[in-house]
Amino acid sequence: MTDSTYDRDLTVATEIAYMAGNIMLQYFDGDQQKVIKHDGSPVTIADTLINTMVIERLAVAFPDDGVIGEEESSEDTNQERVWLCDPIDGTKAYVWGTPTAMFSLALVVSGKPIVGVAYDPFLKRLYTGIVGQGSFCNGEKLQVSPDTLETGIVAASSSLDRLMNNPPSYILELVKRKIQTATFSGAVYKASLVARGKFVGYIEEKVGPHDMAAVQVIVEEAGGKITGLDGRKLDYRTPFKGAITSNGLVHDELVRLTA
Ligand code: IPD
Ligand code: CA
Ligand code: CA
């Protein structure tokens, strides 16, 4: 079903996104109580407070749904309806003090993202989408760019160390073909820029379901496409690693570059 059935889900997710944004702003310049996780990535007090708030709010609004957050999940996550949340995507940017960190929340039904909300509290941009109903930024309809690889910009990983010491072949190929590239921390931010037509594509090897669920809806409803690195449809019921986001037109070329 892709009708107004999901209006309440979107309303609740939007309220939660604004609350998350307030927490992000509260700690942006303050004591972030940063710790490094086992995978080497940072996590702050804002990540954990937001994740807990999301679980609490969704438990009240939709007691039968599961919630999978990057930092914490609800007890039962085997339901047909599961919310996937990245409390702060781009925590590296957040601790650097660069405003490309975003909140991300999606309702996934039987493995397919149906409702997506992503919020940039710094520019106060709320991205929303429901499958079959378009995607919007602060109420304005989103549309991907008509550009090609030659005329557009492709975003990639933010790891300078990796790009220099162990550059993936698609990076070398993009550089060789003199295609403009952009790198900074924040997968949701980069994908949102594909949805709003600034970038034609974005290749990322490390992202998983909680990173991509909301932008899957937002980008595709703006006319774009998100798949695995192999070009296949993503199934949000099982973990995956890596995704290609594009305006649709350059998708196959990006898949070929990544193969
Ligand atoms: C990460 C960021 C980063 C991307 C990584 C993600 P996190 O998410 O989006 O830009 O390169 O693949 O895992 O750890 O900030 O939520
Ligand atoms: Ca993330
Ligand atoms: Ca995160």
PDB file of N, CA and C in Angstrom, residues 30-74:
ATOM      1  N   GLY A  30      29.457  22.002  22.370  1.00  0.00           N
ATOM      2  CA  GLY A  30      29.718  21.785  23.794  1.00  0.00           C
ATOM      3  C   GLY A  30      30.551  20.538  24.055  1.00  0.00           C
ATOM      4  N   ASP A  31      30.423  20.002  25.271  1.00  0.00           N
ATOM      5  CA  ASP A  31      31.153  18.793  25.657  1.00  0.00           C
ATOM      6  C   ASP A  31      30.448  17.579  25.051  1.00  0.00           C
ATOM      7  N   GLN A  32      31.032  17.041  23.990  1.00  0.00           N
ATOM      8  CA  GLN A  32      30.376  15.943  23.255  1.00  0.00           C
ATOM      9  C   GLN A  32      30.633  14.564  23.857  1.00  0.00           C
ATOM     10  N   GLN A  33      31.497  14.494  24.844  1.00  0.00           N
ATOM     11  CA  GLN A  33      31.819  13.223  25.520  1.00  0.00           C
ATOM     12  C   GLN A  33      32.111  12.122  24.500  1.00  0.00           C
ATOM     13  N   LYS A  34      32.986  12.451  23.578  1.00  0.00           N
ATOM     14  CA  LYS A  34      33.315  11.531  22.484  1.00  0.00           C
ATOM     15  C   LYS A  34      34.059  10.291  22.977  1.00  0.00           C
ATOM     16  N   VAL A  35      33.658   9.127  22.505  1.00  0.00           N
ATOM     17  CA  VAL A  35      34.463   7.916  22.707  1.00  0.00           C
ATOM     18  C   VAL A  35      34.617   7.223  21.357  1.00  0.00           C
ATOM     19  N   ILE A  36      35.668   6.416  21.237  1.00  0.00           N
ATOM     20  CA  ILE A  36      35.911   5.706  19.978  1.00  0.00           C
ATOM     21  C   ILE A  36      35.381   4.279  20.112  1.00  0.00           C
ATOM     22  N   LYS A  37      34.561   3.883  19.150  1.00  0.00           N
ATOM     23  CA  LYS A  37      33.974   2.531  19.178  1.00  0.00           C
ATOM     24  C   LYS A  37      34.978   1.498  18.661  1.00  0.00           C
ATOM     25  N   HIS A  38      34.620   0.219  18.812  1.00  0.00           N
ATOM     26  CA  HIS A  38      35.535  -0.849  18.399  1.00  0.00           C
ATOM     27  C   HIS A  38      35.904  -0.798  16.910  1.00  0.00           C
ATOM     28  N   ASP A  39      35.019  -0.207  16.092  1.00  0.00           N
ATOM     29  CA  ASP A  39      35.333  -0.115  14.656  1.00  0.00           C
ATOM     30  C   ASP A  39      36.166   1.130  14.328  1.00  0.00           C
ATOM     31  N   GLY A  40      36.564   1.873  15.371  1.00  0.00           N
ATOM     32  CA  GLY A  40      37.418   3.041  15.155  1.00  0.00           C
ATOM     33  C   GLY A  40      36.649   4.333  14.904  1.00  0.00           C
ATOM     34  N   SER A  41      35.305   4.251  14.840  1.00  0.00           N
ATOM     35  CA  SER A  41      34.519   5.457  14.567  1.00  0.00           C
ATOM     36  C   SER A  41      34.092   6.118  15.887  1.00  0.00           C
ATOM     37  N   PRO A  42      33.907   7.439  15.867  1.00  0.00           N
ATOM     38  CA  PRO A  42      33.521   8.118  17.107  1.00  0.00           C
ATOM     39  C   PRO A  42      32.024   8.026  17.395  1.00  0.00           C
ATOM     40  N   VAL A  43      31.694   8.104  18.683  1.00  0.00           N
ATOM     41  CA  VAL A  43      30.288   8.222  19.089  1.00  0.00           C
ATOM     42  C   VAL A  43      30.238   9.252  20.217  1.00  0.00           C
ATOM     43  N   THR A  44      29.187  10.054  20.237  1.00  0.00           N
ATOM     44  CA  THR A  44      29.088  11.128  21.237  1.00  0.00           C
ATOM     45  C   THR A  44      27.837  10.925  22.097  1.00  0.00           C
ATOM     46  N   ILE A  45      27.755  11.749  23.132  1.00  0.00           N
ATOM     47  CA  ILE A  45      26.572  11.706  24.002  1.00  0.00           C
ATOM     48  C   ILE A  45      25.306  12.015  23.192  1.00  0.00           C
ATOM     49  N   ALA A  46      25.442  12.861  22.167  1.00  0.00           N
ATOM     50  CA  ALA A  46      24.271  13.207  21.345  1.00  0.00           C
ATOM     51  C   ALA A  46      23.761  11.978  20.578  1.00  0.00           C
ATOM     52  N   ASP A  47      24.687  11.135  20.061  1.00  0.00           N
ATOM     53  CA  ASP A  47      24.258   9.908  19.351  1.00  0.00           C
ATOM     54  C   ASP A  47      23.411   9.036  20.284  1.00  0.00           C
ATOM     55  N   THR A  48      23.902   8.830  21.511  1.00  0.00           N
ATOM     56  CA  THR A  48      23.212   7.895  22.412  1.00  0.00           C
ATOM     57  C   THR A  48      21.902   8.491  22.930  1.00  0.00           C
ATOM     58  N   LEU A  49      21.905   9.803  23.235  1.00  0.00           N
ATOM     59  CA  LEU A  49      20.652  10.419  23.716  1.00  0.00           C
ATOM     60  C   LEU A  49      19.576  10.374  22.630  1.00  0.00           C
ATOM     61  N   ILE A  50      19.973  10.652  21.399  1.00  0.00           N
ATOM     62  CA  ILE A  50      18.991  10.647  20.294  1.00  0.00           C
ATOM     63  C   ILE A  50      18.454   9.235  20.084  1.00  0.00           C
ATOM     64  N   ASN A  51      19.359   8.246  20.064  1.00  0.00           N
ATOM     65  CA  ASN A  51      18.925   6.860  19.821  1.00  0.00           C
ATOM     66  C   ASN A  51      17.905   6.416  20.881  1.00  0.00           C
ATOM     67  N   THR A  52      18.196   6.744  22.156  1.00  0.00           N
ATOM     68  CA  THR A  52      17.271   6.373  23.244  1.00  0.00           C
ATOM     69  C   THR A  52      15.929   7.077  23.075  1.00  0.00           C
ATOM     70  N   MET A  53      15.975   8.363  22.741  1.00  0.00           N
ATOM     71  CA  MET A  53      14.737   9.133  22.557  1.00  0.00           C
ATOM     72  C   MET A  53      13.889   8.522  21.432  1.00  0.00           C
ATOM     73  N   VAL A  54      14.536   8.113  20.351  1.00  0.00           N
ATOM     74  CA  VAL A  54      13.804   7.539  19.206  1.00  0.00           C
ATOM     75  C   VAL A  54      13.081   6.257  19.635  1.00  0.00           C
ATOM     76  N   ILE A  55      13.790   5.402  20.371  1.00  0.00           N
ATOM     77  CA  ILE A  55      13.170   4.147  20.825  1.00  0.00           C
ATOM     78  C   ILE A  55      11.982   4.445  21.740  1.00  0.00           C
ATOM     79  N   GLU A  56      12.153   5.387  22.653  1.00  0.00           N
ATOM     80  CA  GLU A  56      11.069   5.729  23.591  1.00  0.00           C
ATOM     81  C   GLU A  56       9.859   6.296  22.854  1.00  0.00           C
ATOM     82  N   ARG A  57      10.094   7.237  21.959  1.00  0.00           N
ATOM     83  CA  ARG A  57       8.978   7.887  21.245  1.00  0.00           C
ATOM     84  C   ARG A  57       8.237   6.904  20.345  1.00  0.00           C
ATOM     85  N   LEU A  58       8.986   6.050  19.646  1.00  0.00           N
ATOM     86  CA  LEU A  58       8.326   5.099  18.742  1.00  0.00           C
ATOM     87  C   LEU A  58       7.571   4.036  19.542  1.00  0.00           C
ATOM     88  N   ALA A  59       8.065   3.701  20.737  1.00  0.00           N
ATOM     89  CA  ALA A  59       7.368   2.701  21.573  1.00  0.00           C
ATOM     90  C   ALA A  59       6.001   3.225  21.998  1.00  0.00           C
ATOM     91  N   VAL A  60       5.911   4.539  22.200  1.00  0.00           N
ATOM     92  CA  VAL A  60       4.627   5.147  22.581  1.00  0.00           C
ATOM     93  C   VAL A  60       3.710   5.221  21.355  1.00  0.00           C
ATOM     94  N   ALA A  61       4.249   5.699  20.237  1.00  0.00           N
ATOM     95  CA  ALA A  61       3.426   5.920  19.036  1.00  0.00           C
ATOM     96  C   ALA A  61       3.033   4.616  18.336  1.00  0.00           C
ATOM     97  N   PHE A  62       3.990   3.674  18.271  1.00  0.00           N
ATOM     98  CA  PHE A  62       3.751   2.419  17.529  1.00  0.00           C
ATOM     99  C   PHE A  62       4.277   1.248  18.355  1.00  0.00           C
ATOM    100  N   PRO A  63       3.545   0.876  19.425  1.00  0.00           N
ATOM    101  CA  PRO A  63       4.064  -0.135  20.364  1.00  0.00           C
ATOM    102  C   PRO A  63       4.354  -1.493  19.726  1.00  0.00           C
ATOM    103  N   ASP A  64       3.774  -1.776  18.576  1.00  0.00           N
ATOM    104  CA  ASP A  64       3.993  -3.103  17.971  1.00  0.00           C
ATOM    105  C   ASP A  64       5.200  -3.140  17.029  1.00  0.00           C
ATOM    106  N   ASP A  65       5.812  -1.982  16.762  1.00  0.00           N
ATOM    107  CA  ASP A  65       6.915  -1.935  15.787  1.00  0.00           C
ATOM    108  C   ASP A  65       8.268  -2.203  16.445  1.00  0.00           C
ATOM    109  N   GLY A  66       9.212  -2.693  15.665  1.00  0.00           N
ATOM    110  CA  GLY A  66      10.596  -2.830  16.127  1.00  0.00           C
ATOM    111  C   GLY A  66      11.393  -1.577  15.765  1.00  0.00           C
ATOM    112  N   VAL A  67      12.478  -1.359  16.480  1.00  0.00           N
ATOM    113  CA  VAL A  67      13.360  -0.225  16.176  1.00  0.00           C
ATOM    114  C   VAL A  67      14.804  -0.714  16.180  1.00  0.00           C
ATOM    115  N   ILE A  68      15.489  -0.527  15.058  1.00  0.00           N
ATOM    116  CA  ILE A  68      16.914  -0.852  14.984  1.00  0.00           C
ATOM    117  C   ILE A  68      17.679   0.459  14.831  1.00  0.00           C
ATOM    118  N   GLY A  69      18.439   0.792  15.862  1.00  0.00           N
ATOM    119  CA  GLY A  69      19.245   2.014  15.806  1.00  0.00           C
ATOM    120  C   GLY A  69      20.710   1.646  15.724  1.00  0.00           C
ATOM    121  N   GLU A  70      21.542   2.574  15.224  1.00  0.00           N
ATOM    122  CA  GLU A  70      22.965   2.238  15.134  1.00  0.00           C
ATOM    123  C   GLU A  70      23.562   1.988  16.515  1.00  0.00           C
ATOM    124  N   GLU A  71      23.114   2.751  17.521  1.00  0.00           N
ATOM    125  CA  GLU A  71      23.727   2.609  18.845  1.00  0.00           C
ATOM    126  C   GLU A  71      22.933   1.710  19.777  1.00  0.00           C
ATOM    127  N   GLU A  72      21.635   1.505  19.507  1.00  0.00           N
ATOM    128  CA  GLU A  72      20.762   0.741  20.411  1.00  0.00           C
ATOM    129  C   GLU A  72      19.499   0.340  19.652  1.00  0.00           C
ATOM    130  N   SER A  73      18.966  -0.850  19.991  1.00  0.00           N
ATOM    131  CA  SER A  73      17.745  -1.302  19.311  1.00  0.00           C
ATOM    132  C   SER A  73      16.698  -1.703  20.334  1.00  0.00           C
ATOM    133  N   SER A  74      15.439  -1.826  19.903  1.00  0.00           N
ATOM    134  CA  SER A  74      14.395  -2.297  20.808  1.00  0.00           C
ATOM    135  C   SER A  74      14.581  -3.798  21.031  1.00  0.00           C
TER     136      SER A  74
END
